[in-house]
């Protein structure tokens, strides 16, 4: 597997984010609830430079709710505020404004004490990797369609504020961070959830990774969906079994892995296997 991660991208992203941070009070860090760590940049603490931060576990409609609960606890234990949301339907987003106010209360109280009496709205920036749902969330919060674009090189666009409710203002351009492919599983997790194009990786390798995870965490769903009597221990044997059950055979009786992978990936994407998460806090205990 070869995914390149260009430090140049990151340097540019950081510069842009640093500029935006000067304008705001609070960061909304958007991550994919199915892969909350793979879908963030591990240097986020350093990049956001101590700004109060609200972690938004997005696409929760597709994630395993039990696992999402564990992730909420994980982030809370790290001292971060968390909300579970679905930007597509808007579920959970009505709690964002109150959370943001809570996070800046201390700073605003101090401002008031210094005599800056005029209360103003809390200003926020949405930050996240590509495809995590930043534009969808901005549009949902704005209550209308706004053409959300990243910063274009050489074009200085005036920052616009989007009013949300009575006391929140959102920057109309999100901060775009890049995931960091520190190990091979990060690319596979991002590919299986659709954050990066699966064509960047070996298709069958992505599905093999998913099957291995499902074998350990969702065996009953595999059995039911593919009518399997038992789950083979070896992921590749599981791949074979599913291929056989789905009639994905080539001449000579060999399994057509490409076709089998396509079927499984389609089943995953259309939620035929239910709501799935691809990482859990316990996976990261050393
Ligand atoms: P970005 O700005 O961070 O790059 O992401 P964007 O909003 O474009 O969202 C990427 C994809 O994720 C979109 O799907 C969007 O609809 C979907 N999405 C965003 N939030 C949620 C969510 O909470 N739940 C679900 N299920 N999907 C979400 P798409 O296939 O690219 O577009 P479309 O089919 O929705 O038009």
XYZ file of C-alpha atoms and ligand atoms in Angstrom:
322
model
C 0.000 0.000 0.000
C 1.408 3.376 -0.920
C -0.284 6.493 0.280
C 1.844 9.546 0.267
C 1.471 12.127 2.926
C 2.976 15.395 1.832
C 4.416 17.518 4.634
C 3.880 20.505 2.281
C 0.115 20.071 2.516
C 0.286 20.071 6.230
C 2.463 23.162 6.438
C 0.043 25.106 4.234
C -2.986 23.834 6.153
C -1.371 24.864 9.417
C -0.644 28.363 8.154
C -4.243 28.816 7.057
C -5.604 27.458 10.301
C -3.317 29.681 12.379
C -4.761 32.701 10.566
C -8.319 31.580 11.219
C -7.627 30.799 14.869
C -6.905 34.480 15.473
C -10.526 35.240 14.650
C -12.323 32.695 16.759
C -13.099 31.691 20.362
C -13.744 27.978 19.977
C -12.840 25.125 17.594
C -15.368 22.519 16.486
C -13.259 19.492 15.634
C -15.234 17.259 13.307
C -14.286 13.577 13.238
C -15.939 10.477 11.808
C -17.654 8.607 14.651
C -16.714 5.284 12.994
C -12.984 6.102 13.073
C -12.503 9.046 15.435
C -8.729 8.746 15.727
C -7.924 7.768 12.148
C -10.005 10.717 10.909
C -8.078 13.376 12.812
C -4.636 14.788 12.674
C -2.681 13.561 15.705
C -1.125 17.004 16.088
C -4.491 18.657 16.625
C -3.683 19.726 20.205
C -0.602 21.566 19.073
C -2.266 22.995 15.962
C -5.249 24.455 17.815
C -2.885 26.029 20.308
C -4.977 25.755 23.445
C -8.210 27.100 21.966
C -11.266 25.594 23.669
C -12.405 22.663 21.559
C -15.612 20.731 21.032
C -15.198 17.300 19.428
C -18.106 16.462 17.148
C -18.512 12.754 16.442
C -20.156 13.087 13.029
C -21.815 10.444 10.839
C -22.976 8.801 14.051
C -25.936 7.428 12.094
C -23.551 4.968 10.433
C -21.463 4.117 13.506
C -22.070 1.414 16.105
C -23.905 3.331 18.889
C -22.287 1.280 21.672
C -18.833 2.105 20.372
C -19.727 5.763 19.870
C -20.629 5.896 23.559
C -17.168 4.556 24.408
C -15.573 7.204 22.209
C -17.570 9.982 23.896
C -16.226 8.790 27.248
C -12.713 8.556 25.814
C -12.699 12.198 24.700
C -14.364 13.376 27.916
C -11.671 11.631 29.925
C -9.136 13.595 27.901
C -10.840 16.758 29.123
C -12.558 17.573 25.834
C -16.198 18.444 25.304
C -17.984 16.021 22.966
C -21.242 15.792 21.052
C -22.560 12.979 18.884
C -24.109 14.334 15.693
C -25.498 13.534 12.259
C -24.901 16.514 10.001
C -27.011 15.053 7.235
C -30.249 15.092 9.240
C -29.155 17.665 11.804
C -29.557 15.299 14.745
C -27.636 16.564 17.766
C -26.583 19.873 16.235
C -29.044 21.950 18.261
C -26.836 21.274 21.308
C -23.726 22.805 19.739
C -24.519 26.438 20.555
C -25.024 25.794 24.294
C -21.832 23.695 24.479
C -19.846 26.413 22.737
C -21.113 29.017 25.204
C -20.143 26.790 28.110
C -16.626 26.419 26.722
C -15.962 30.142 26.474
C -17.843 31.194 29.586
C -14.701 31.827 31.601
C -13.078 33.939 28.893
C -16.248 35.932 28.325
C -16.738 36.481 32.069
C -13.203 37.884 32.230
C -13.910 40.173 29.286
C -16.985 41.414 31.064
C -15.007 41.964 34.253
C -12.504 44.065 32.285
C -15.316 46.293 31.246
C -15.899 44.989 27.753
C -19.564 45.096 28.494
C -21.070 44.647 25.089
C -21.864 40.964 24.825
C -21.025 39.431 21.479
C -21.606 36.087 19.801
C -19.214 33.182 20.327
C -17.096 32.750 17.204
C -16.294 29.271 15.995
C -14.290 27.479 13.338
C -15.083 24.009 12.003
C -11.955 21.945 11.555
C -11.525 18.486 10.061
C -10.059 16.267 7.372
C -11.601 16.142 3.865
C -14.950 14.330 3.572
C -15.642 14.282 7.276
C -18.768 16.404 6.702
C -17.614 20.011 7.233
C -19.682 21.520 4.389
C -22.722 19.464 5.329
C -22.498 20.698 8.910
C -21.967 24.347 7.918
C -25.005 24.163 5.651
C -27.094 22.506 8.346
C -26.112 25.065 10.940
C -26.695 27.924 8.512
C -30.083 26.480 7.624
C -29.380 27.119 3.952
C -26.979 26.115 1.219
C -23.749 27.983 1.276
C -21.044 27.227 -1.244
C -18.381 25.989 1.126
C -14.945 26.026 -0.380
C -11.489 25.553 0.973
C -9.058 28.417 0.642
C -7.837 28.832 -2.900
C -4.176 29.702 -3.392
C -3.675 33.318 -4.291
C -7.280 34.283 -3.619
C -7.917 36.314 -0.558
C -11.518 35.930 0.335
C -13.138 38.023 2.976
C -14.102 35.814 5.877
C -17.824 35.740 6.374
C -19.671 34.888 9.537
C -22.709 32.680 9.540
C -25.147 33.450 12.327
C -26.372 30.380 14.177
C -29.083 30.871 16.778
C -28.789 33.978 18.932
C -25.254 33.692 20.240
C -23.046 31.766 17.822
C -21.203 32.775 14.675
C -19.478 30.306 12.415
C -16.654 31.071 10.019
C -17.931 30.227 6.526
C -14.742 28.473 5.436
C -13.713 25.435 7.455
C -10.153 24.623 8.427
C -8.930 21.636 6.461
C -6.539 19.275 8.138
C -4.918 16.210 6.669
C -5.021 12.784 8.192
C -1.648 11.346 9.047
C -0.900 7.921 7.652
C 1.234 6.902 10.558
C 0.501 3.261 10.026
C -1.135 1.196 7.332
C -4.409 0.698 9.208
C -5.205 4.434 9.089
C -5.358 4.431 5.276
C -7.475 1.283 5.315
C -9.923 2.742 7.841
C -10.239 5.949 5.830
C -10.767 3.999 2.611
C -13.426 1.693 4.033
C -15.392 4.655 5.411
C -15.048 6.540 2.125
C -12.882 9.398 3.408
C -10.267 8.615 0.778
C -10.902 7.045 -2.613
C -10.662 3.278 -2.482
C -8.885 3.403 -5.846
C -5.859 4.729 -3.967
C -5.481 1.368 -2.316
C -5.799 -2.235 -3.270
C -9.537 -2.853 -3.224
C -9.253 -6.372 -1.861
C -6.867 -5.249 0.867
C -9.476 -2.775 2.160
C -12.134 -5.470 2.332
C -9.765 -7.968 3.902
C -9.055 -5.418 6.615
C -12.795 -4.842 7.185
C -13.557 -8.574 7.287
C -10.830 -9.114 9.835
C -12.356 -6.438 12.042
C -15.905 -7.762 11.584
C -14.756 -11.300 12.351
C -13.583 -10.086 15.759
C -16.382 -7.623 16.512
C -19.458 -8.382 14.393
C -19.323 -12.137 13.631
C -23.098 -12.671 13.924
C -23.763 -9.998 11.315
C -21.383 -11.665 8.882
C -22.992 -15.034 9.487
C -26.441 -13.662 8.899
C -25.663 -11.567 5.849
C -23.631 -14.209 4.020
C -25.392 -17.259 5.346
C -22.249 -18.690 6.914
C -22.448 -21.627 9.295
C -19.188 -20.755 10.994
C -16.678 -17.955 10.707
C -13.287 -19.200 9.552
C -10.387 -18.141 11.754
C -8.290 -16.855 8.847
C -9.630 -13.649 7.216
C -8.642 -14.910 3.768
C -10.673 -18.098 4.319
C -13.600 -15.872 5.316
C -13.140 -13.966 2.067
C -13.227 -17.324 0.211
C -16.418 -18.410 1.967
C -18.234 -15.166 1.166
C -17.035 -15.405 -2.453
C -18.393 -18.935 -2.713
C -21.711 -18.023 -1.124
C -22.106 -15.110 -3.520
C -21.108 -17.176 -6.562
C -18.005 -15.104 -7.273
C -16.050 -17.829 -9.014
C -13.676 -17.684 -11.939
C -12.786 -20.498 -14.292
C -11.162 -23.372 -12.464
C -13.313 -22.677 -9.409
C -11.021 -19.921 -8.100
C -12.559 -17.135 -6.063
C -12.951 -13.832 -7.865
C -11.637 -11.603 -5.085
C -12.279 -8.333 -6.900
C -15.935 -9.165 -7.367
C -16.309 -10.453 -3.803
C -14.673 -7.293 -2.477
C -17.031 -5.139 -4.526
C -20.059 -6.925 -3.066
C -18.821 -6.627 0.518
C -17.894 -2.957 0.118
C -21.312 -2.230 -1.395
C -22.957 -4.021 1.533
C -20.905 -1.961 3.988
C -21.701 1.338 2.265
C -25.419 0.604 1.971
C -25.473 -0.438 5.635
C -26.554 -4.010 4.838
C -24.240 -5.074 7.654
C -25.737 -2.530 10.015
C -24.050 0.332 11.827
C -20.339 -0.344 12.082
C -17.338 1.200 13.778
C -13.791 0.370 12.761
C -11.868 1.305 15.854
C -12.492 1.317 19.610
C -10.666 3.039 22.441
C -9.507 -0.356 23.746
C -7.538 -0.889 20.477
C -5.275 1.947 21.533
C -4.357 0.756 24.980
C -0.699 -0.049 24.724
P -16.220 17.916 3.760
O -16.826 19.269 3.567
O -15.650 17.734 5.130
O -15.223 17.549 2.716
O -17.401 16.817 3.671
P -18.868 16.942 3.040
O -19.713 17.855 3.851
O -18.750 17.209 1.583
O -19.409 15.466 3.289
C -18.824 14.327 2.680
C -19.896 13.264 2.545
O -20.331 12.839 3.839
C -21.169 13.719 1.814
O -21.654 12.591 1.087
C -22.115 14.028 2.932
O -23.469 13.929 2.569
C -21.750 12.926 3.916
N -22.098 13.255 5.312
C -21.731 14.337 6.026
N -22.188 14.264 7.277
C -22.878 13.101 7.373
C -23.566 12.438 8.439
O -23.634 12.893 9.597
N -24.131 11.227 8.140
C -24.057 10.665 6.903
N -24.638 9.489 6.710
N -23.394 11.257 5.893
C -22.818 12.453 6.121
P -21.518 12.446 -0.454
O -21.841 11.051 -0.776
O -20.209 12.998 -0.904
O -22.597 13.406 -0.976
P -24.192 13.203 -0.961
O -24.445 11.832 -1.488
O -24.678 13.354 0.431
O -24.656 14.278 -1.859
